Coordinates of C-alpha atoms in Angstrom, one line a residue:
Chain A
M1075 CA 119.9 95.7 102.8
A1076 CA 121.0 95.9 99.1
I1077 CA 118.5 95.5 96.3
T1078 CA 119.6 94.2 92.9
V1079 CA 117.2 95.3 90.1
V1080 CA 117.2 93.9 86.6
G1081 CA 115.4 95.8 83.8
S1082 CA 115.6 98.4 81.1
V1083 CA 117.7 101.6 81.0
A1084 CA 116.4 103.6 78.1
Y1085 CA 115.7 106.9 76.4
D1086 CA 112.1 108.2 76.2
T1087 CA 110.6 110.9 74.1
I1088 CA 107.5 112.0 75.9
E1089 CA 104.6 114.3 75.1
T1090 CA 102.0 115.3 77.7
P1091 CA 99.6 118.3 78.0
A1092 CA 102.5 119.9 80.0
G1093 CA 104.9 119.8 77.0
K1094 CA 107.4 117.5 75.2
R1095 CA 110.8 116.2 76.1
E1096 CA 113.2 114.4 73.7
R1097 CA 115.3 111.5 74.8
C1098 CA 114.9 111.7 78.6
L1099 CA 116.8 109.1 80.5
G1100 CA 114.2 106.5 81.4
G1101 CA 113.5 102.7 81.6
A1102 CA 112.0 100.7 84.4
A1103 CA 115.3 99.9 86.1
T1104 CA 116.2 103.6 86.1
Y1105 CA 113.0 104.8 87.7
F1106 CA 113.1 101.9 90.2
S1107 CA 116.6 102.4 91.3
L1108 CA 116.4 106.2 91.6
S1109 CA 113.3 105.8 93.7
A1110 CA 114.7 102.9 95.9
S1111 CA 118.0 104.7 96.4
Y1112 CA 116.4 107.0 99.0
F1113 CA 115.8 104.0 101.2
T1114 CA 118.6 101.5 100.7
D1115 CA 121.6 100.5 98.5
V1116 CA 120.7 99.7 94.9
R1117 CA 122.5 97.7 92.2
V1118 CA 121.4 97.7 88.6
I1119 CA 121.6 95.1 85.9
A1120 CA 120.8 96.4 82.4
V1121 CA 122.2 96.9 79.0
V1122 CA 122.9 100.2 77.2
G1123 CA 124.3 101.3 73.9
E1124 CA 127.0 103.8 72.9
D1125 CA 124.6 106.7 73.4
F1126 CA 124.8 106.1 77.1
G1127 CA 127.5 108.3 78.4
K1128 CA 129.1 110.0 81.4
R1129 CA 126.1 112.3 81.9
Q1130 CA 123.7 109.4 82.2
E1131 CA 126.1 107.5 84.4
A1132 CA 126.3 110.5 86.7
V1133 CA 122.6 110.4 87.4
F1134 CA 123.0 106.9 88.9
Q1135 CA 126.3 107.8 90.7
A1136 CA 124.7 110.9 92.3
R1137 CA 122.4 108.6 94.1
N1138 CA 125.1 106.1 94.9
I1139 CA 123.6 103.4 92.7
D1140 CA 125.9 100.6 91.8
T1141 CA 126.2 100.5 87.9
R1142 CA 128.7 97.8 87.6
G1143 CA 125.9 95.6 86.2
I1144 CA 125.1 98.0 83.4
E1145 CA 126.6 96.4 80.3
H1146 CA 127.8 98.7 77.6
T1147 CA 127.6 97.3 74.1
A1148 CA 127.8 98.4 70.5
G1149 CA 124.6 100.0 69.1
K1150 CA 121.8 102.2 70.5
S1151 CA 120.0 102.0 73.9
F1152 CA 116.3 101.0 74.1
F1153 CA 114.2 103.9 72.9
W1154 CA 110.5 104.6 73.5
E1155 CA 108.3 107.4 72.2
G1156 CA 104.8 108.0 73.6
S1157 CA 102.2 110.6 74.5
Y1158 CA 99.5 111.1 77.0
L1159 CA 97.7 113.9 75.3
E1160 CA 94.1 112.5 75.6
N1161 CA 94.5 110.5 78.8
L1162 CA 97.1 110.9 81.5
N1163 CA 96.4 107.4 82.8
E1164 CA 97.4 105.6 79.6
A1165 CA 100.3 106.1 77.3
K1166 CA 99.9 106.0 73.6
T1167 CA 103.0 104.4 72.1
H1168 CA 104.3 106.0 68.9
N1169 CA 107.6 104.1 68.6
T1170 CA 109.5 101.4 70.3
E1171 CA 113.1 100.5 69.3
L1172 CA 114.5 97.7 71.3
N1173 CA 118.0 98.2 69.9
V1174 CA 120.6 96.6 72.3
F1175 CA 117.8 95.5 74.6
A1176 CA 116.7 92.9 71.9
S1177 CA 119.6 90.7 72.8
F1178 CA 119.8 91.5 76.5
N1179 CA 121.4 88.7 78.4
P1180 CA 121.7 89.8 82.0
K1181 CA 125.2 89.5 83.5
I1182 CA 125.4 89.5 87.3
P1183 CA 128.6 91.0 88.8
D1184 CA 130.0 89.0 91.6
A1185 CA 129.7 92.0 93.9
Y1186 CA 125.9 91.8 93.5
R1187 CA 125.6 88.2 94.7
D1188 CA 125.0 88.9 98.3
S1189 CA 121.9 91.0 97.6
E1190 CA 119.1 89.8 99.8
F1191 CA 116.5 91.7 97.8
L1192 CA 115.9 91.2 94.1
F1193 CA 113.5 93.2 91.8
L1194 CA 112.7 91.8 88.4
A1195 CA 111.4 94.7 86.4
N1196 CA 109.2 94.2 83.4
I1197 CA 111.4 92.2 81.0
D1198 CA 111.1 88.8 79.2
P1199 CA 110.0 86.3 81.9
V1200 CA 112.7 83.9 80.5
L1201 CA 115.3 86.5 81.6
Q1202 CA 113.5 87.2 84.9
R1203 CA 113.7 83.5 85.8
R1204 CA 117.3 83.2 84.7
V1205 CA 118.3 86.1 87.0
R1206 CA 116.3 84.7 89.9
E1207 CA 117.9 81.3 89.6
A1208 CA 121.4 82.9 89.4
M1209 CA 120.7 84.7 92.7
P1210 CA 119.6 82.0 95.1
Q1211 CA 120.6 84.1 98.1
A1212 CA 117.9 86.6 97.5
R1213 CA 115.4 86.1 100.2
L1214 CA 112.7 88.5 99.1
V1215 CA 112.0 88.7 95.3
A1216 CA 109.5 91.1 93.8
G1217 CA 108.6 91.5 90.1
D1218 CA 106.6 93.3 87.5
T1219 CA 105.2 92.2 84.2
M1220 CA 102.8 93.5 81.5
N1221 CA 99.9 92.5 79.2
Y1222 CA 102.3 91.3 76.4
W1223 CA 104.0 88.7 78.6
I1224 CA 100.6 87.7 80.2
K1225 CA 99.0 87.1 76.8
D1226 CA 101.8 85.7 74.7
H1227 CA 104.4 84.2 77.1
R1228 CA 102.2 82.7 79.7
P1229 CA 104.1 79.5 80.4
A1230 CA 107.4 81.3 81.0
L1231 CA 105.6 83.9 83.1
L1232 CA 103.9 81.2 85.3
E1233 CA 107.4 79.8 86.0
V1234 CA 108.5 83.2 87.2
L1235 CA 105.4 83.7 89.4
K1236 CA 106.2 80.4 91.3
G1237 CA 109.5 82.0 92.5
L1238 CA 108.1 85.5 93.4
D1239 CA 107.3 86.8 96.9
I1240 CA 105.6 90.0 95.6
L1241 CA 104.1 90.7 92.3
L1242 CA 103.3 94.4 91.3
I1243 CA 100.9 94.8 88.4
N1244 CA 98.0 97.0 87.5
D1245 CA 94.2 96.3 87.5
T1246 CA 94.0 95.3 83.8
E1247 CA 97.0 93.0 84.1
T1248 CA 95.6 91.4 87.3
K1249 CA 92.3 90.7 85.7
M1250 CA 93.9 89.4 82.5
L1251 CA 96.3 87.1 84.4
A1252 CA 93.5 85.6 86.4
A1253 CA 90.9 85.7 83.5
N1254 CA 88.5 87.1 86.1
N1255 CA 86.9 90.6 86.0
N1256 CA 86.4 90.9 89.8
L1257 CA 89.5 92.3 91.4
V1258 CA 89.2 90.4 94.7
Q1259 CA 88.7 87.1 93.0
A1260 CA 91.4 87.8 90.5
A1261 CA 93.8 88.7 93.3
R1262 CA 93.2 85.5 95.0
A1263 CA 93.7 83.6 91.8
V1264 CA 97.0 85.4 91.1
I1265 CA 98.3 84.6 94.6
A1266 CA 97.4 81.0 94.0
L1267 CA 100.0 81.1 91.1
G1268 CA 102.9 81.7 93.5
P1269 CA 103.4 85.2 94.9
K1270 CA 102.8 85.6 98.6
A1271 CA 101.7 89.2 98.1
L1272 CA 100.1 91.1 95.3
V1273 CA 100.2 94.9 94.8
V1274 CA 97.6 96.0 92.3
K1275 CA 98.3 99.6 91.0
H1276 CA 95.2 101.7 90.2
G1277 CA 97.0 104.7 88.6
E1278 CA 95.5 108.0 90.0
Y1279 CA 93.4 106.0 92.5
G1280 CA 96.3 104.4 94.3
A1281 CA 97.0 100.8 94.9
T1282 CA 95.8 97.8 96.8
L1283 CA 98.0 95.3 98.6
F1284 CA 96.7 91.7 99.0
H1285 CA 98.8 90.0 101.6
G1286 CA 98.2 87.4 104.4
G1287 CA 94.5 87.2 103.6
R1288 CA 94.0 90.9 104.1
A1289 CA 93.6 93.9 101.8
F1290 CA 95.2 97.3 102.3
R1291 CA 94.6 100.3 100.1
A1292 CA 96.9 103.2 99.6
P1293 CA 95.7 106.3 97.8
A1294 CA 97.6 108.3 95.2
L1295 CA 98.1 111.9 96.1
P1296 CA 95.5 114.1 94.3
L1297 CA 98.0 116.1 92.3
E1298 CA 97.5 119.7 91.2
E1299 CA 99.3 118.9 88.0
V1300 CA 100.5 115.6 86.5
V1301 CA 103.4 116.7 84.3
D1302 CA 104.4 113.3 83.2
P1303 CA 103.1 109.9 84.5
T1304 CA 105.9 107.9 82.8
G1305 CA 107.7 105.7 85.3
A1306 CA 105.1 106.2 88.1
G1307 CA 104.6 102.5 88.5
D1308 CA 108.3 101.7 88.6
S1309 CA 108.8 104.6 91.0
F1310 CA 106.1 103.1 93.2
A1311 CA 107.8 99.8 93.1
G1312 CA 111.1 101.4 94.0
G1313 CA 109.6 103.2 97.0
F1314 CA 107.7 100.1 98.1
F1315 CA 110.5 97.6 97.8
G1316 CA 113.2 100.1 98.9
Y1317 CA 111.4 100.8 102.1
L1318 CA 110.8 97.1 102.7
A1319 CA 114.5 96.3 102.2
S1320 CA 115.4 99.1 104.7
Q1321 CA 113.4 97.5 107.5
P1322 CA 114.7 95.0 110.0
E1323 CA 111.6 92.9 109.5
Q1324 CA 109.2 92.6 106.6
S1325 CA 106.1 92.6 108.9
P1326 CA 102.6 93.2 107.8
A1327 CA 102.9 96.7 109.3
A1328 CA 106.1 97.3 107.2
F1329 CA 104.2 96.2 104.1
R1330 CA 101.5 98.8 104.8
R1331 CA 104.0 101.6 105.3
A1332 CA 105.8 100.4 102.2
M1333 CA 102.5 100.9 100.2
F1334 CA 102.5 104.5 101.4
Y1335 CA 106.1 105.1 100.4
G1336 CA 105.4 103.5 97.0
S1337 CA 102.6 106.0 96.5
V1338 CA 104.7 108.8 97.7
M1339 CA 107.4 108.0 95.1
G1340 CA 104.9 107.4 92.3
S1341 CA 103.4 110.9 93.0
F1342 CA 106.8 112.5 93.0
A1343 CA 107.7 110.9 89.7
C1344 CA 104.6 112.6 88.0
E1345 CA 105.6 116.1 89.2
R1346 CA 108.3 116.6 86.5
F1347 CA 109.3 115.1 83.1
G1348 CA 111.2 111.8 83.2
T1349 CA 113.3 111.2 86.3
E1350 CA 113.9 114.9 87.0
R1351 CA 112.0 114.9 90.3
L1352 CA 113.4 111.6 91.4
Q1353 CA 117.0 112.8 91.0
K1354 CA 116.7 115.6 93.5
L1355 CA 114.6 114.5 96.5
T1356 CA 115.5 114.5 100.1
R1357 CA 114.3 112.0 102.7
A1358 CA 112.7 114.9 104.6
E1359 CA 110.6 115.7 101.6
I1360 CA 109.6 112.1 101.2
D1361 CA 108.6 111.8 104.8
E1362 CA 106.7 115.0 104.6
H1363 CA 104.6 113.5 101.8
F1364 CA 104.2 110.3 103.8
N1365 CA 102.5 112.4 106.4
I1366 CA 100.3 114.0 103.8
F1367 CA 99.2 110.5 102.8
R1368 CA 98.4 109.7 106.4
E1369 CA 96.3 112.8 106.7
L1370 CA 94.6 112.0 103.4
T1371 CA 93.4 108.6 104.6
H1372 CA 93.3 108.5 108.4
L1373 CA 90.3 109.4 110.4
A1374 CA 92.2 111.0 113.2
Chain B
M121 CA 68.3 115.5 113.4
A122 CA 65.8 114.9 110.6
I123 CA 66.8 114.9 107.0
T124 CA 64.3 115.7 104.2
V125 CA 65.2 114.2 100.9
V126 CA 63.6 115.1 97.5
G127 CA 64.2 112.9 94.5
S128 CA 62.9 110.0 92.5
V129 CA 61.0 106.9 93.7
A130 CA 61.0 104.5 90.8
Y131 CA 61.0 101.0 89.4
D132 CA 64.1 99.6 87.9
T133 CA 64.6 96.6 85.6
I134 CA 68.3 95.7 86.0
E135 CA 70.5 93.1 84.4
T136 CA 74.1 92.4 85.7
P137 CA 76.4 89.5 85.3
A138 CA 74.7 88.1 88.5
G139 CA 71.3 88.0 86.9
K140 CA 68.2 90.0 86.0
R141 CA 65.5 91.6 88.1
E142 CA 62.2 93.1 86.8
R143 CA 60.7 96.3 88.3
C144 CA 62.7 96.5 91.6
L145 CA 61.8 99.4 93.8
G146 CA 64.4 102.0 93.1
G147 CA 65.1 105.7 92.6
A148 CA 67.6 108.0 94.2
A149 CA 65.3 109.1 97.1
T150 CA 64.6 105.4 97.9
Y151 CA 68.2 104.4 98.1
F152 CA 69.2 107.6 99.9
S153 CA 66.4 107.3 102.5
L154 CA 66.9 103.6 103.2
S155 CA 70.6 104.2 103.7
A156 CA 70.2 107.3 105.8
S157 CA 67.5 105.7 108.0
Y158 CA 70.2 103.7 109.9
F159 CA 71.6 107.0 111.2
T160 CA 68.7 109.5 111.6
D161 CA 65.0 110.3 110.9
V162 CA 64.3 110.6 107.2
R163 CA 61.4 112.3 105.4
V164 CA 60.8 111.8 101.7
I165 CA 59.4 114.1 99.0
A166 CA 58.6 112.3 95.7
V167 CA 55.9 111.4 93.3
V168 CA 54.6 107.9 92.4
G169 CA 51.9 106.5 90.2
E170 CA 49.1 103.9 90.8
D171 CA 51.6 101.1 90.6
F172 CA 53.1 102.1 93.9
G173 CA 51.2 100.1 96.5
K174 CA 51.2 98.9 100.1
R175 CA 54.1 96.5 99.5
Q176 CA 56.4 99.4 98.4
E177 CA 55.1 101.7 101.1
A178 CA 55.9 99.0 103.6
V179 CA 59.6 99.1 102.6
F180 CA 59.8 102.7 103.8
Q181 CA 57.7 102.1 106.9
A182 CA 59.8 99.2 108.0
R183 CA 62.7 101.7 108.3
N184 CA 60.5 104.4 110.0
I185 CA 60.8 106.7 107.0
D186 CA 58.2 109.4 106.8
T187 CA 56.4 109.0 103.5
R188 CA 53.8 111.8 103.9
G189 CA 55.7 113.7 101.2
I190 CA 55.3 111.0 98.6
E191 CA 52.5 112.2 96.3
H192 CA 50.3 109.6 94.7
T193 CA 49.0 110.5 91.4
A194 CA 47.3 109.0 88.3
G195 CA 49.6 107.2 85.9
K196 CA 52.7 105.1 86.3
S197 CA 55.8 105.6 88.4
F198 CA 59.2 106.6 86.9
F199 CA 60.7 103.5 85.2
W200 CA 64.3 102.8 84.3
E201 CA 65.8 99.8 82.6
G202 CA 69.5 99.2 82.3
S203 CA 72.3 96.7 82.3
Y204 CA 75.9 96.4 83.5
L205 CA 76.9 93.4 81.4
E206 CA 80.2 94.7 80.1
N207 CA 81.1 97.1 82.7
L208 CA 80.0 97.1 86.3
N209 CA 81.1 100.7 86.7
E210 CA 78.8 102.1 84.1
A211 CA 75.1 101.4 83.4
K212 CA 73.9 101.1 79.9
T213 CA 70.4 102.6 79.8
H214 CA 67.9 100.6 77.7
N215 CA 64.8 102.5 78.5
T216 CA 63.7 105.5 80.6
E217 CA 60.0 106.3 81.1
L218 CA 59.6 109.5 83.2
N219 CA 55.8 108.9 83.6
V220 CA 54.4 110.8 86.6
F221 CA 57.9 112.2 87.3
A222 CA 57.7 114.3 84.1
S223 CA 55.4 116.8 85.9
F224 CA 56.8 116.4 89.4
N225 CA 56.1 119.5 91.5
P226 CA 57.5 118.8 94.9
K227 CA 55.0 119.4 97.8
I228 CA 56.5 119.8 101.2
P229 CA 54.3 118.6 104.1
D230 CA 54.2 121.0 107.0
A231 CA 55.5 118.3 109.3
Y232 CA 58.8 118.4 107.3
R233 CA 59.4 122.1 107.7
D234 CA 61.6 121.8 110.8
S235 CA 64.1 119.5 109.0
E236 CA 67.6 120.9 109.7
F237 CA 69.1 118.8 107.0
L238 CA 68.0 118.7 103.3
F239 CA 69.2 116.4 100.5
L240 CA 68.4 117.4 97.0
A241 CA 68.8 114.2 95.0
N242 CA 69.5 114.3 91.2
I243 CA 66.4 116.0 89.7
D244 CA 65.8 119.1 87.6
P245 CA 67.8 122.0 89.3
V246 CA 64.8 124.2 89.0
L247 CA 62.9 121.9 91.4
Q248 CA 66.0 121.5 93.6
R249 CA 66.1 125.3 94.0
R250 CA 62.4 125.5 94.6
V251 CA 62.6 123.0 97.5
R252 CA 65.6 124.6 98.9
E253 CA 63.9 128.0 99.0
A254 CA 60.8 126.6 100.5
M255 CA 62.8 125.1 103.4
P256 CA 64.9 128.1 104.7
Q257 CA 65.3 126.5 108.1
A258 CA 67.5 123.7 106.6
R259 CA 71.0 124.6 108.0
L260 CA 72.9 121.9 106.0
V261 CA 72.0 121.3 102.4
A262 CA 73.6 118.6 100.3
G263 CA 72.8 117.7 96.7
D264 CA 73.6 115.6 93.7
T265 CA 73.3 116.2 90.0
M266 CA 74.3 114.6 86.7
N267 CA 75.9 115.2 83.3
Y268 CA 72.6 116.0 81.6
W269 CA 71.9 119.0 83.9
I270 CA 75.5 120.1 83.8
K271 CA 75.5 120.2 80.0
D272 CA 72.1 121.4 79.2
H273 CA 70.8 123.3 82.3
R274 CA 73.9 125.0 83.5
P275 CA 72.4 128.4 84.5
A276 CA 69.7 126.7 86.7
L277 CA 72.3 124.4 88.2
L278 CA 74.6 127.2 89.0
E279 CA 71.8 128.8 91.0
V280 CA 71.4 125.6 93.0
L281 CA 75.2 125.3 93.7
K282 CA 75.2 128.8 95.3
G283 CA 72.8 127.5 98.0
L284 CA 74.6 124.1 98.6
D285 CA 76.8 123.2 101.5
I286 CA 77.9 119.9 100.1
L287 CA 77.8 118.6 96.5
L288 CA 78.2 114.9 95.8
I289 CA 79.1 114.0 92.2
N290 CA 81.4 111.7 90.3
D291 CA 84.8 112.3 88.6
T292 CA 83.4 112.8 85.1
E293 CA 80.7 115.2 86.4
T294 CA 83.3 117.2 88.4
K295 CA 85.6 117.6 85.5
M296 CA 82.7 118.5 83.2
L297 CA 81.3 121.0 85.6
A298 CA 84.7 122.7 86.0
A299 CA 85.7 122.2 82.4
N300 CA 89.0 121.0 83.7
N301 CA 90.5 117.5 83.5
N302 CA 92.6 117.7 86.6
L303 CA 90.6 116.6 89.6
V304 CA 92.3 118.9 92.2
Q305 CA 91.9 121.9 90.0
A306 CA 88.4 121.0 89.0
A307 CA 87.4 120.5 92.7
R308 CA 88.7 123.9 93.6
A309 CA 86.7 125.4 90.7
V310 CA 83.5 123.6 91.7
I311 CA 83.9 124.8 95.3
A312 CA 84.3 128.4 94.0
L313 CA 80.8 128.0 92.5
G314 CA 79.2 127.7 96.0
P315 CA 79.4 124.4 97.8
K316 CA 81.6 124.5 100.9
A317 CA 82.4 120.8 100.5
L318 CA 82.7 118.6 97.5
V319 CA 82.5 114.8 97.5
V320 CA 83.8 113.2 94.3
K321 CA 82.8 109.6 93.9
H322 CA 85.2 107.3 92.1
G323 CA 83.0 104.1 91.9
E324 CA 85.0 101.0 92.9
Y325 CA 87.9 103.2 93.9
G326 CA 86.1 105.1 96.7
A327 CA 85.6 108.8 97.0
T328 CA 87.5 112.0 97.8
L329 CA 86.2 114.8 100.1
F330 CA 87.5 118.3 99.4
H331 CA 86.6 120.4 102.4
G332 CA 88.3 123.2 104.3
G333 CA 91.3 123.3 101.9
R334 CA 92.0 119.6 102.7
A335 CA 91.5 116.4 100.8
F336 CA 90.3 113.1 102.4
R337 CA 90.1 109.9 100.5
A338 CA 87.8 107.0 101.5
P339 CA 88.2 103.7 99.6
A340 CA 85.4 101.4 98.5
L341 CA 85.5 98.0 99.9
P342 CA 87.1 95.5 97.5
L343 CA 84.0 93.3 97.0
E344 CA 84.1 89.6 96.3
E345 CA 81.1 90.0 94.1
V346 CA 79.3 93.1 92.9
V347 CA 75.8 91.9 92.3
D348 CA 74.2 95.2 91.3
P349 CA 75.8 98.6 91.5
T350 CA 72.5 100.5 91.0
G351 CA 72.0 103.1 93.7
A352 CA 75.5 102.8 95.1
G353 CA 76.1 106.5 94.8
D354 CA 72.7 107.4 96.4
S355 CA 73.4 104.9 99.2
F356 CA 76.8 106.5 99.7
A357 CA 75.1 109.9 100.0
G358 CA 72.5 108.5 102.5
G359 CA 75.3 107.0 104.7
F360 CA 77.4 110.2 104.4
F361 CA 74.7 112.7 105.1
G362 CA 72.7 110.5 107.5
Y363 CA 75.8 110.1 109.7
L364 CA 76.6 113.9 109.5
A365 CA 73.0 114.6 110.6
S366 CA 73.3 112.3 113.5
Q367 CA 76.3 114.1 114.9
P368 CA 76.1 117.0 117.5
E369 CA 78.6 118.9 115.4
Q370 CA 79.5 118.7 111.7
S371 CA 83.3 119.0 112.4
P372 CA 86.0 118.1 110.0
A373 CA 86.5 114.8 111.9
A374 CA 82.7 114.1 111.5
F375 CA 83.0 114.7 107.8
R376 CA 85.9 112.2 107.5
R377 CA 83.9 109.5 109.4
A378 CA 80.9 110.3 107.3
M379 CA 83.0 109.5 104.2
F380 CA 83.6 106.0 105.6
Y381 CA 79.9 105.5 106.4
G382 CA 79.1 106.6 102.9
S383 CA 81.5 104.0 101.5
V384 CA 80.1 101.4 103.8
M385 CA 76.6 102.0 102.7
G386 CA 77.6 102.2 99.0
S387 CA 79.3 98.8 99.4
F388 CA 76.3 97.2 101.1
A389 CA 74.0 98.4 98.2
C390 CA 76.1 96.5 95.7
E391 CA 75.8 93.2 97.5
R392 CA 72.2 92.4 96.4
F393 CA 69.9 93.5 93.6
G394 CA 68.0 96.8 94.1
T395 CA 67.5 97.9 97.7
E396 CA 67.4 94.3 99.0
R397 CA 70.5 94.6 101.2
L398 CA 69.7 98.1 102.4
Q399 CA 66.3 97.0 103.7
K400 CA 67.7 94.5 106.2
L401 CA 70.9 95.8 107.8
T402 CA 71.7 96.4 111.4
R403 CA 73.7 99.2 112.9
A404 CA 76.1 96.5 114.2
E405 CA 76.8 95.2 110.7
I406 CA 77.3 98.8 109.5
D407 CA 79.8 99.5 112.3
E408 CA 81.6 96.2 111.6
H409 CA 82.1 97.3 108.0
F410 CA 83.2 100.7 109.2
N411 CA 86.0 98.9 111.1
I412 CA 86.9 96.9 108.0
F413 CA 87.3 100.2 106.2
R414 CA 89.6 101.4 108.9
E415 CA 91.7 98.3 108.7
L416 CA 91.8 98.6 104.9
T417 CA 93.3 102.1 105.1
H418 CA 95.0 102.7 108.4
L419 CA 98.7 102.0 109.0
A420 CA 98.2 100.8 112.5

């Protein structure tokens, strides 16, 4: 089943203890769609500037990702510069240039309208809601957000949450959204705001799914070397939602396996700078890592 | 199989968001032995002052813990005062009075000498080593330590590590001991220092076992309310090592189950102030929680 994703396609300049890369192809929609493309068909809605050319387009095409919803406009693409020199779990932002993203008004190609799965990456909740309403046929809608929207755009965000099936955020965002420092209580409060399922991402400690009154915890792979954690959360979301969309039924068991696939893809993303690792995976490698996750967590 | 544990028996004054308790019975050896007592026979080596009376003694006796190795001496017992008001994952120490613990010289009752399992709780590595050498019959030796010994008593600690089968420490301690910020690399470096197995405790995110070239991750239970995290790590160690000692064979599968029992006991410890919850458990409750952990982590 096809997923439509709306979010950022961007350039990132990234410095980590492993080195520095200038203007890697990045953005939430990029990481998400590359990751999900190993499981199902993916269609992107985004906006880019004149600096987005054939080479960048080819990254999507190589993974059979539909880019008809990427709008090309005058100006520069969204640009972010950050580093993880002291703490691999938290980026330090040095520069953000919204550029063409500042006036992003998502346009949905007609060919996307039969998508049964919709992922609203971390963008202005006003836009998230507009896309959701323009795609009423989507029967499973997942989304992400961040502290900025939680703090300063709460009413718009609450409207989005009402229409979400699955929300994927991190510990801090969960506690901030619920105004509660206990994760279990906070998760319950967030679910009361609309989403049927909540995935809380814990960075190097994995993620917890709250769904159907039950918790399920997937670890992250203990990695020998984290080269670049940029996009790990979006890659998790791509693996998680991509796997769910590939299944005939979104059963509780499918949700649990989706958590493992999310963790697998998040781990892969960290192995190289930018989207490098996500561009060249095979499904066999992915399933091999899935089995490593099983061994890492299962008693027998 | 009997475990001998050497460590502190103390009084703690604890403040958490759930309230404040004055002079609870505490100390690493207390938490460890109560926790391990649900799995196997436990014998304690410690020192207490005149403030340790029949009521405290009765807590150990009710769990059939051998207290002949608790030395009673003139003065006051070890006292610690701390709070977790801002962060339940990290205690803020307000006061530490070593009292009789300052001149602790562990004395091993003859009746303890056939213990096949030995746990060296977090005390001066010079004393840990002395106890280990005085109990050559112990065939599985586990131990704990802390940042203070790692930083300022490294040579003595390295001697202890050479004689350890299992070291249980937290993330920060592992990275500090190895002088390496990557957990996987740090774990390998620590194992090269002596211990055959390393358990890294991640607080609310569980713990990872590195053993036989393989990693195994046990979660912590997502708790509705953490009343008091004091002693959770020692209770983890008690459940982990107590279960191992109860098994006919310390196989890799037994180690993995031991990780779950450790997490179960650590979670129970947090449910009430001090050792309150650990005093009144049943094995049925423990196994019920073990099954909750399995459901929390297993795909099917």
